[in-house]
XYZ file of C-alpha atoms in Angstrom:
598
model
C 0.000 0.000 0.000
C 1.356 3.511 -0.763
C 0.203 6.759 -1.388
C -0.417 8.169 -5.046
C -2.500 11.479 -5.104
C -4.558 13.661 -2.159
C -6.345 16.313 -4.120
C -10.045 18.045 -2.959
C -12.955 18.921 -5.135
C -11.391 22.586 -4.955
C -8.203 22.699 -6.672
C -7.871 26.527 -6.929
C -7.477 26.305 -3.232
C -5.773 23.309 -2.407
C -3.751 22.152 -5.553
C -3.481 18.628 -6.028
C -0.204 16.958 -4.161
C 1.114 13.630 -6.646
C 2.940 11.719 -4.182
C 6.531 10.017 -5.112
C 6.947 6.262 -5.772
C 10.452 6.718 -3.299
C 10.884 9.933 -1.600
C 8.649 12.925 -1.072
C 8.753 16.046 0.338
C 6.815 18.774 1.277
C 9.461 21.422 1.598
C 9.017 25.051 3.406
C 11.129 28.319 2.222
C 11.415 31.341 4.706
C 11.627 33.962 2.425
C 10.895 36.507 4.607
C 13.747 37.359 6.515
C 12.155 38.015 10.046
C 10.113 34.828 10.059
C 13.615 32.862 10.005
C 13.126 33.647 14.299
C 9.824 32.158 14.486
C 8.891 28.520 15.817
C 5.736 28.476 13.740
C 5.221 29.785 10.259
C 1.865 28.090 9.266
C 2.600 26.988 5.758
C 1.086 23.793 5.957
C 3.752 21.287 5.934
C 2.160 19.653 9.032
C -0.996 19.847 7.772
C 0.079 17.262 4.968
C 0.128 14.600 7.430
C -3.354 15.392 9.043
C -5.024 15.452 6.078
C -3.534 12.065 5.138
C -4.949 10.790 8.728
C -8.220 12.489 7.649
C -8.396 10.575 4.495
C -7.719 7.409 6.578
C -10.544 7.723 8.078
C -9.276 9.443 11.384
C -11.949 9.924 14.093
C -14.071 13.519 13.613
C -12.937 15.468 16.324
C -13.586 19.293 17.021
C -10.017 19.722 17.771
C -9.109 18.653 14.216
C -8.245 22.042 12.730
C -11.066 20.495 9.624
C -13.977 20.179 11.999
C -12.432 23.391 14.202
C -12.854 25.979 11.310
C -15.942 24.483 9.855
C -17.511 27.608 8.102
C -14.003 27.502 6.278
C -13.815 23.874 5.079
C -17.671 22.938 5.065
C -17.878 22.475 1.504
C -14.514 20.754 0.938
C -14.474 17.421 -0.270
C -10.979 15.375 0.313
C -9.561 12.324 -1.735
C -6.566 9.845 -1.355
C -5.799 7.818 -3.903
C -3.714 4.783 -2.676
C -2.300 1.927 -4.709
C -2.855 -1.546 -3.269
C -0.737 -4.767 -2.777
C -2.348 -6.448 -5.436
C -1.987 -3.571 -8.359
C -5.742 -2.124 -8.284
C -6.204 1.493 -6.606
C -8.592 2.979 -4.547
C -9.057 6.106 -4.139
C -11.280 7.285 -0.539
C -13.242 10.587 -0.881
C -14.287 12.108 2.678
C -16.257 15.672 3.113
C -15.729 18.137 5.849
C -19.588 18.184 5.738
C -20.772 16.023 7.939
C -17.200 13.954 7.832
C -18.992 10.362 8.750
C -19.663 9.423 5.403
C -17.302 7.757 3.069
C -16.796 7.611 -0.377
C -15.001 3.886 -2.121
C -13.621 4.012 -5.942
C -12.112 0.862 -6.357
C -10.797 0.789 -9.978
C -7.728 -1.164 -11.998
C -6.031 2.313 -13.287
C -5.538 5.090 -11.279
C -7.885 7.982 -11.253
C -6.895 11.183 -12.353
C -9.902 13.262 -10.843
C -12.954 11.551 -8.755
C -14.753 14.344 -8.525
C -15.675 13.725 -11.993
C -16.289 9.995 -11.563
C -20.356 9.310 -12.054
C -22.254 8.406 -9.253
C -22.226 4.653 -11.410
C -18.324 4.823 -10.885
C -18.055 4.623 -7.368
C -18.280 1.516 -5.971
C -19.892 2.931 -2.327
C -21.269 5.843 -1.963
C -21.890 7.577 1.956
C -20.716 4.813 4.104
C -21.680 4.773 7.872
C -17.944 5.366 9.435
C -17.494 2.151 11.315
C -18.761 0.207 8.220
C -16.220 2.351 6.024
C -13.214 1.410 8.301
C -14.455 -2.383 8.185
C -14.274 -2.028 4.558
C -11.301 -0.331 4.066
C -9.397 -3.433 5.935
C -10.969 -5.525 3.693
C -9.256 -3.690 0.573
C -6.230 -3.539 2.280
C -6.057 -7.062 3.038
C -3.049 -6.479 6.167
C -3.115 -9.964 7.435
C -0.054 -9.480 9.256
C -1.944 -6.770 12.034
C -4.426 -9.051 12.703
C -6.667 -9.221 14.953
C -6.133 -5.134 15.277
C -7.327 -3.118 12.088
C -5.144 -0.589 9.853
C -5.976 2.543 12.315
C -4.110 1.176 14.846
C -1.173 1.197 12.487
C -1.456 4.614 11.667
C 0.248 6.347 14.201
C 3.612 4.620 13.365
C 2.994 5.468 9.940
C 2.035 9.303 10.123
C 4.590 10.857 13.316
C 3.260 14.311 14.168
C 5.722 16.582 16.186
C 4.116 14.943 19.433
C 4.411 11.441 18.036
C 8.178 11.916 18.654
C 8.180 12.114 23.016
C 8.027 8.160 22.930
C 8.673 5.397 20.131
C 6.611 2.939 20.706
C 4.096 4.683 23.020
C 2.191 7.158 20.660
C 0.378 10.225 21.984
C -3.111 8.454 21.319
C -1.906 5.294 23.227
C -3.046 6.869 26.373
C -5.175 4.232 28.085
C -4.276 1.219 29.899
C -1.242 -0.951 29.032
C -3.186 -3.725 27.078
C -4.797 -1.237 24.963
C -1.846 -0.748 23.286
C 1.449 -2.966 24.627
C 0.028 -6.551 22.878
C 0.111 -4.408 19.259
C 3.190 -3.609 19.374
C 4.602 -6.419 20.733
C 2.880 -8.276 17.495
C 4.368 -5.940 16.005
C 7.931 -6.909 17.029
C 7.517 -10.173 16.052
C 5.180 -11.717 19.160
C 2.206 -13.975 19.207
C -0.408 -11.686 19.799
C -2.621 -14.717 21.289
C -0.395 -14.939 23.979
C 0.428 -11.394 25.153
C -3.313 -10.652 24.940
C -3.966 -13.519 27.112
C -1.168 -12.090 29.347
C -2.955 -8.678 29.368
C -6.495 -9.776 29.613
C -5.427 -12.135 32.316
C -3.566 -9.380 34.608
C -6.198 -6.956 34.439
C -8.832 -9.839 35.829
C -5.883 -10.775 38.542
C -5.795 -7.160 39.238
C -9.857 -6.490 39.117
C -10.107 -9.669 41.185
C -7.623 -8.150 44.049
C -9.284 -5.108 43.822
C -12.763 -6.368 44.433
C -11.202 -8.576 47.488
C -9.630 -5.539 49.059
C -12.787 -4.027 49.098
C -14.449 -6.624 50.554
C -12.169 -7.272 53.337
C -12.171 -3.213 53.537
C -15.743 -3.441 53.954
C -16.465 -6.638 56.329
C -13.365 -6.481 58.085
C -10.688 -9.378 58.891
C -13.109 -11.248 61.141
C -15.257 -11.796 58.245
C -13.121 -14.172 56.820
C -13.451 -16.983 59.786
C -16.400 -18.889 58.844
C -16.108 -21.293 61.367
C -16.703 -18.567 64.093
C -19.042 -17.021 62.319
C -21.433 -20.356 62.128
C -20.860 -20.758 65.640
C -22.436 -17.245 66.235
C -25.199 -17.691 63.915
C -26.493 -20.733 65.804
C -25.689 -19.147 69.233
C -28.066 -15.998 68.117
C -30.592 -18.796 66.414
C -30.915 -21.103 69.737
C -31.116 -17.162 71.865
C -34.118 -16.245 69.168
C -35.891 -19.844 69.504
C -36.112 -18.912 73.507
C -37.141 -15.256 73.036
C -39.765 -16.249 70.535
C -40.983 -19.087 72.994
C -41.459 -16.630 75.905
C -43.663 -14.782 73.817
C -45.850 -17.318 73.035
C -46.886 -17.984 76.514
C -48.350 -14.476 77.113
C -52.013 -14.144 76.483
C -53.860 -10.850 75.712
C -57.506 -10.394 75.308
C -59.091 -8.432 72.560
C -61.025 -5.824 74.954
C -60.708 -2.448 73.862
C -61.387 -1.258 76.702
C -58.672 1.544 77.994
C -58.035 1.083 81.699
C -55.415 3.552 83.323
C -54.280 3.818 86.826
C -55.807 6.697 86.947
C -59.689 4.944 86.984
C -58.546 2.408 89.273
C -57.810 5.267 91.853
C -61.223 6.757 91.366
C -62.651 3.485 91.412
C -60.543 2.757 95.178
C -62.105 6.336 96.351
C -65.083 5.675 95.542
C -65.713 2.356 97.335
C -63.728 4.188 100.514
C -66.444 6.928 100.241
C -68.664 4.183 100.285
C -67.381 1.764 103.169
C -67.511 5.385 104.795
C -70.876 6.046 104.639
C -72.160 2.315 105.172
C -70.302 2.713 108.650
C -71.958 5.890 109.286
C -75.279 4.814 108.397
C -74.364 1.198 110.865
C -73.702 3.502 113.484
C -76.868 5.338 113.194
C -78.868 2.546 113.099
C -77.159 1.527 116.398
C -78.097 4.892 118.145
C -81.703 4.605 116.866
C -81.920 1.272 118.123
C -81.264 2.338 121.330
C -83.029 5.163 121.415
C -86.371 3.624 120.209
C -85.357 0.958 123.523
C -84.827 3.876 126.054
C -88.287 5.203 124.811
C -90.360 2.369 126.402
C -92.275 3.788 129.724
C -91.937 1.266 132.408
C -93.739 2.908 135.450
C -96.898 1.545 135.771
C -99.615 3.264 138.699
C -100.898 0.149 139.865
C -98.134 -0.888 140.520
C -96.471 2.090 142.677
C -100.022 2.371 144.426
C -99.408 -1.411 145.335
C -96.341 -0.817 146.720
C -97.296 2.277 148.474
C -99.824 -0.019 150.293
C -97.387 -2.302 151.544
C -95.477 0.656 152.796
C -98.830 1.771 154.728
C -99.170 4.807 152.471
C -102.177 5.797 150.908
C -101.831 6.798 146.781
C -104.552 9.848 146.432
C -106.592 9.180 143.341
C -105.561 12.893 142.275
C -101.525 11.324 142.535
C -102.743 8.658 140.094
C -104.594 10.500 137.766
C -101.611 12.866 137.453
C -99.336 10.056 136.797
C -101.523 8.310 134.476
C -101.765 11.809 132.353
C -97.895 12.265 133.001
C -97.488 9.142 130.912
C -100.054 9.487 127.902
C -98.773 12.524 127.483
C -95.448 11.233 127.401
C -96.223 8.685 125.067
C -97.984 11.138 123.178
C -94.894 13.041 122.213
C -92.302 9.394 122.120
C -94.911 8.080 119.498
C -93.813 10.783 116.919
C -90.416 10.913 117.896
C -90.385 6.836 117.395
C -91.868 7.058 113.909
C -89.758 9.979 112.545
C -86.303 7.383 114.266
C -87.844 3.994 112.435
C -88.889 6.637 109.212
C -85.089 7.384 109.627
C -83.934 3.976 110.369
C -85.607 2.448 107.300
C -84.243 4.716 104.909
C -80.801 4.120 106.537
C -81.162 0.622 105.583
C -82.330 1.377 102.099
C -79.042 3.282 101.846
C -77.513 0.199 103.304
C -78.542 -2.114 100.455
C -77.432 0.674 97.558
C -74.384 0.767 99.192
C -73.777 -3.122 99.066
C -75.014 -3.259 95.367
C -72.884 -0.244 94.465
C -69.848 -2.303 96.209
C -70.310 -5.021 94.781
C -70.481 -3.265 91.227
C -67.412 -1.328 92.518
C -65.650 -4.554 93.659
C -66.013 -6.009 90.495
C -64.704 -2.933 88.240
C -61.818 -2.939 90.723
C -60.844 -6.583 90.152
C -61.217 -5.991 86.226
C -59.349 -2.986 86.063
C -56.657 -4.358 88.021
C -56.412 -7.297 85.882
C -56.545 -5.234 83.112
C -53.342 -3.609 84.670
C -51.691 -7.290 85.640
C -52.419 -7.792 81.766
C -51.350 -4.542 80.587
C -47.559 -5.376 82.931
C -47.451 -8.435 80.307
C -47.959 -6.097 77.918
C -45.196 -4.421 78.610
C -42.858 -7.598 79.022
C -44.132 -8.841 75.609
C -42.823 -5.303 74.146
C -39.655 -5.941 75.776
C -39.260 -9.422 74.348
C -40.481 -7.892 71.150
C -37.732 -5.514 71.084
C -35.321 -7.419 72.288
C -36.236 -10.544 69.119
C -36.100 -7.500 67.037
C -32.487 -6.632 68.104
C -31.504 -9.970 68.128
C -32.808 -10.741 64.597
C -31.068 -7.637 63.274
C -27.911 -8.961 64.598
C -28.993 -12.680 63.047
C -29.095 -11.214 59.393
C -25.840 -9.032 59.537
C -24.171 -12.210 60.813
C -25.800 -14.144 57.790
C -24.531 -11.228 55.751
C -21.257 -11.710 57.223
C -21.290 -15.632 56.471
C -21.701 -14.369 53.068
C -19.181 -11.916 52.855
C -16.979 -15.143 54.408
C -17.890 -17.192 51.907
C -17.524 -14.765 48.987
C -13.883 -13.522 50.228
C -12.752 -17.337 50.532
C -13.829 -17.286 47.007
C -12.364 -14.535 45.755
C -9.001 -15.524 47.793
C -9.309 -18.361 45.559
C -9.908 -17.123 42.286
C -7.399 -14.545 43.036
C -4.731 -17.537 43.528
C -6.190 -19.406 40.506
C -5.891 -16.348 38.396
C -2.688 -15.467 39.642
C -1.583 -18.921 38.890
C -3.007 -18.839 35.378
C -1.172 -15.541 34.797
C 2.629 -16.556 35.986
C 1.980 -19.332 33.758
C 1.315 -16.746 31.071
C 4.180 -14.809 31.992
C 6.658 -17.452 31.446
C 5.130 -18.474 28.369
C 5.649 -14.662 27.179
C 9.374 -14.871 28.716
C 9.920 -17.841 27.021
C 8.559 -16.549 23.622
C 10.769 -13.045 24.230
C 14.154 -14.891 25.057
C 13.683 -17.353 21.673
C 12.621 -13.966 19.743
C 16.143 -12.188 21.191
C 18.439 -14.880 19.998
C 16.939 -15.188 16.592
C 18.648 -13.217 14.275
C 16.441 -14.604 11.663
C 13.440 -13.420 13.874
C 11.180 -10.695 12.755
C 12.102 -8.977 15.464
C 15.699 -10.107 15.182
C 15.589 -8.533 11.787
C 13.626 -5.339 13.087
C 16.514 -5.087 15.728
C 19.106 -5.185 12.624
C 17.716 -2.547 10.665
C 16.858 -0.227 13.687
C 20.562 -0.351 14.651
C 22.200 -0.080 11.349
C 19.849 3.139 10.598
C 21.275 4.746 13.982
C 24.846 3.727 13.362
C 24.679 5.264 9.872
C 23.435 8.361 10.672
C 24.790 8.832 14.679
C 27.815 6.826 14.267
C 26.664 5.414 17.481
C 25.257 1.802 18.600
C 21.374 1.800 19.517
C 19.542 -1.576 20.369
C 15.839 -2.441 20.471
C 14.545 -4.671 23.318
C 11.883 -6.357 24.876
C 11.191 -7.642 28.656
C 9.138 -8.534 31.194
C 8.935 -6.227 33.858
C 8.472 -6.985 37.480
C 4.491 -6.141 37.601
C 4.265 -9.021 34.873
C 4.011 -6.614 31.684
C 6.002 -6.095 28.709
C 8.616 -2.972 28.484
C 10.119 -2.029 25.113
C 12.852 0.336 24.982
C 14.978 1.835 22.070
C 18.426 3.456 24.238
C 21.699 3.925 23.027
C 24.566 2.267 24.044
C 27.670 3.686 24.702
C 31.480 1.654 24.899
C 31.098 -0.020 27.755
C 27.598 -1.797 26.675
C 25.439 0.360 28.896
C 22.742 2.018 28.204
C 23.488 6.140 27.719
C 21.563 9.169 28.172
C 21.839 9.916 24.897
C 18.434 9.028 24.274
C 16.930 12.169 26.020
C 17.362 15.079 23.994
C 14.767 16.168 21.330
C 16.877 15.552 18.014
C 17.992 12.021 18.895
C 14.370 10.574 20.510
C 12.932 11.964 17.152
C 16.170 9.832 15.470
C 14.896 6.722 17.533
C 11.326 7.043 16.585
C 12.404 7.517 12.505
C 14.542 4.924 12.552
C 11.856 2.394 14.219
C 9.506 3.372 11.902
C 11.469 2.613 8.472
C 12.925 -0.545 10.345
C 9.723 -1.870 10.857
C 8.144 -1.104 7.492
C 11.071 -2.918 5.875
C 10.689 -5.982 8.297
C 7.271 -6.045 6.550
C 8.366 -6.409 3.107
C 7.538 -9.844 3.128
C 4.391 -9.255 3.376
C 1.206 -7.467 2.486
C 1.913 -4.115 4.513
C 1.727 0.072 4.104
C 4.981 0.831 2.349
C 4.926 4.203 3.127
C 5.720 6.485 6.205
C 5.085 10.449 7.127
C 7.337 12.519 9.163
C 7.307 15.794 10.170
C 10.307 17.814 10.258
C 12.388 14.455 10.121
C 15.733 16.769 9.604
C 14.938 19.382 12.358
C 17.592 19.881 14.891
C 20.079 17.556 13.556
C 23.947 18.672 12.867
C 24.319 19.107 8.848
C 26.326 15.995 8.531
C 23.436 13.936 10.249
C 20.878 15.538 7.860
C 23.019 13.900 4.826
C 23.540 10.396 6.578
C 19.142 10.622 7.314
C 18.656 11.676 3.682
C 20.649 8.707 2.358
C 18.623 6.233 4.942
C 15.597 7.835 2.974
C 16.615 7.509 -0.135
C 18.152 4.162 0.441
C 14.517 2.950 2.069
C 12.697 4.187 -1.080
C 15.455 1.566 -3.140
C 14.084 -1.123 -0.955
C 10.165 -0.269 -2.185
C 9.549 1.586 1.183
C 7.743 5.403 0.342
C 8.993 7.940 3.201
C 7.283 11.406 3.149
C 9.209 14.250 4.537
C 7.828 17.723 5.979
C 11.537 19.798 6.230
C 11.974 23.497 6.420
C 14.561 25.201 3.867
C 17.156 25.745 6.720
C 16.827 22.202 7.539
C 18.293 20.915 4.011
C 21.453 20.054 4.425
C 22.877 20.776 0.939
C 21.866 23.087 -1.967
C 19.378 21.364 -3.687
C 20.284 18.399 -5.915
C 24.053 19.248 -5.429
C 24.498 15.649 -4.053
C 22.968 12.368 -3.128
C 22.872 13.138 0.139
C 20.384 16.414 -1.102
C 17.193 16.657 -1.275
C 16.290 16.949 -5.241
C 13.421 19.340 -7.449
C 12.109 15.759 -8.044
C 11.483 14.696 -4.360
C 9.491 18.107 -3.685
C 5.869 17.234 -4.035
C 4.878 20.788 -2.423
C 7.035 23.684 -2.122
C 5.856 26.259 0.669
C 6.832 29.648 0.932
C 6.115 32.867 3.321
C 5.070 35.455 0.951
C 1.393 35.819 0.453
C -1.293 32.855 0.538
C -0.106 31.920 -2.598
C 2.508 29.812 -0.644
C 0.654 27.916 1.566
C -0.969 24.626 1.524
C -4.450 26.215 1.642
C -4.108 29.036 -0.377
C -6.422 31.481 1.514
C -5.445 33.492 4.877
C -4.313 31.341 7.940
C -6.899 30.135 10.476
């Protein structure tokens, strides 16, 4: 696969760029003498690359300076005509407006201008973007990155100025370690079976401890005897059994009746008034009794005359008569005193009997209200109980939740050990794979190591090795370092120009490891020769050109004061025939997009 034409459907503004079969570059003159101090001169050269991306069916994104400045590029309509393993082209037409739907021309020759194809000409016509990206594998047929797609490749094959801080971690390989680690370790020659299985199977290891850390977090260490815990549930069942016995033996009566201490203290002063006034009205009764008994007259005049007689002394009949009228008259007044004490009396003993019916009446609220009470002290003992079952029940279920949590933390102790187990095996199946990789010269990676180091000797004069290992956490590291006399790794590694070096000379070594097989042949970099001595620009230039010998098609982005020679003075130059797009600083005439910067 390599790139032949990216054009748009407006020319006047964006002129067409006809890409090299070897080298091609998109060069950038300062003409203007007081931009030579600037960092950033917005020509375009780095825009070459993102529209590339773009045409690859890149992600929409309103950061994309495309989607960004929409009112600018809304009716632009981009193609990229590549030419594929097997000799047939296709050439991918994407517009800014909405920039989900994809165009396919699939044709034998290449196409000088789609957007005068016929709607009959192209073979797909607004594709849904994930069903475009499915299809574009298929044309591409890359056997060799499965199971990963052709947009995970692209980041090795298009290095922006960012794509330069790491070489094998790119700037969108952000996310976890085994979204990004097994591809390139396929990439280096691995079985991407295993290292995904060593990836998939460390994150569940490490999801697994997690989630067992939490529970232990959550339930505490005690949680995790079993055996104590079982005895305490059936402690706390045989305590519950007895509580809920107890409560069974209390009876309670549906009355509704409301009895308070209250009424039995009105009912207890009421049968005192009572027993009160019965003892009163007893004691009257008494006194009347005796008074109707002191009433009775007893002298009788016969009598006294009799015993005057015998005393020889003569009763006058006047003496007599008196008496006599002395005691009719005296009865006289003691008979209506004696019926107003038995008028008296009987209604005293009328009271007598209300009383005793009212007592008993009393007596017998008395005894129900204080059984009432008795019942209502039950009551009170069954709430208790209730309570107390309630407690204890509470206490049953968090110690059944805490069996649970026992049994689920022996199991995830378990399955953390199993998976654990699983995953060293794993590990020394990858460290076993990785050691027979590194002695294998013959090895894709072998060869990949080969071409990475000549590429750095040539244009360094310095020693640079590729590697791969297993770290301690059970992962993969890759590295790219130089190494200095003594076989150590050096620090030379950490400036700008030289991690740029690393990442260009990873890049063409792995494309030509791929020559063997159906694989993109060509490679973008921005500003490849930035920062590099003069000397180092010539040695890079000759990699490139000696890369594009081999069938590989590197794509340059280089400023004039970056060429190294006068053009096509030399081999090690950069010739009128390699420039695909020449940039300049005066007027929009000279940049990519020939209208005022954004």
């Amino acid at each position: 696969m390599k790139l032949r034409r990216l054009y748009s459907n407006t020319p006047m503004i964006f002129e067409p760029l006809v890409f090299n079969d070897g080298m091609s570059v998109v060069l950038a003159e300062i003409r203007v003498p007081e931009n030579r101090l600037l960092d950033t001169h917005n020509l375009g050269k780095t825009t070459v690359g993102e529209l590339i991306d773009f045409c690859l069916l890149k992600g929409k994104s309103s950061t994309f300076f495309l989607f960004k400045n929409e009112q600018r590029f809304r009716e632009f309509t981009f193609y990229l005509e590549i030419a594929l393993d097997d000799g047939s082209f296709l050439t991918i037409g994407r517009a800014v407006d909405p920039g989900t739907k994809i165009d396919f021309l699939h044709s034998d020759r290449p196409v000088s201008d789609a957007t005068n194809a016929s709607v009959e000409d192209w073979d797909h016509l607004g594709l849904s973007f994930d069903r475009a990206r499915l299809l574009l594998d298929g044309y591409l047929k890359l056997e060799a990155l499965r199971p990963w797609g052709f947009r995970k490749l692209v980041g090795y094959l298009i290095r922006s100025q960012s794509d330069y801080l790491d070489v094998f971690q790119l700037g969108k390989f952000s996310g976890k370690h085994q979204d990004w680690k097994p591809f390139v370790a396929h990439l280096l020659g691995m079985e991407s079976e295993a290292v995904i299985a060593l990836y998939d199977k460390r994150e569940e290891a490490a999801q697994a401890t997690t989630h067992l850390n939490s529970v232990t977090q959550e339930w505490g260490s005690e949680a995790a005897d079993p055996s104590v815990l079982d005895g305490l549930i059936s402690v706390k069942r045989r305590d519950i059994e007895a509580r809920e016995k107890a409560l069974d033996t209390l009876d309670f009566s549906d009355d509704d009746s409301r009895v308070t201490a209250e009424v039995v203290d009105e009912i207890e002063n009421r049968i005192s008034g009572l027993n009160e006034e019965k003892y009163r009205l007893a004691q009257l009764l008494t006194r009347i009794a005796s008074s109707l008994e002191e009433e009775r007259v007893i002298f009788r005049p016969s009598d006294a005359e009799k015993l005057f007689a015998e005393a020889g002394i003569t009763l006058g009949e006047q003496i007599k008569r008196d008496y006599e009228q002395l005691i009719a008259f005296n009865r006289a007044i003691t008979q209506e005193r004696r019926e107003a004490l038995e008028r008296q009396s009987k209604e005293a003993q009328e009271r007598l009997v209300s009383i005793d019916s009212e007592l008993k009446h009393l007596n017998e609220s008395r005894a129900r209200a204080l059984a009432y009470l008795r019942q209502s002290e039950a009551l009170a003992k069954y709430k208790e109980l209730s309570n107390e079952l309630t407690v204890m029940r509470s206490d049953l279920i968090n110690l059944e939740n805490r069996r649970v949590a026992a049994t689920r933390l022996i199991e995830l102790r378990r399955q953390v050990r199993t998976l654990n187990e699983e995953y060293g095996h794993l590990v020394t199946a990858v460290e076993e794979q990785l050691e027979s990789l590194s002695q294998n010269e013959d090895s894709r990676f072998g060869r990949l190591r080969r071409f990475f180091t000549e590429i750095i000797f040539q244009v360094l004069g310095q020693n640079a090795i590729l590697a791969m290992r297993v770290n301690q956490a059970g992962g993969i590291d890759f590295s790219a370092e130089f190494i200095g006399e003594s076989g150590t790794a050096t620090s030379g590694d950490k400036g700008t120009s030289y991690k740029k070096l690393l990442c260009i000379a990873f890049d063409l070594a792995l494309l030509r490891t791929y020559l063997d097989a159906p694989f993109p042949r060509f490679v973008y970099h921005d500003g490849a020769l930035e920062q590099l001595e003069p000397r180092k620009r010539e040695s890079l230039v000759r990699v490139f050109r000696e890369y594009a010998d081999l069938g590989i098609q590197p794509v340059i982005s280089v400023l004039d004061s970056d060429v190294p020679v006068p053009t096509g003075s030399t081999e090690a130059a950069i010739d009128d025939s390699d420039v695909i797009a020449l940039l300049h600083d005066e007027g929009d005439n000279g940049r990519l997009f020939k209208m005022t910067p954004w």
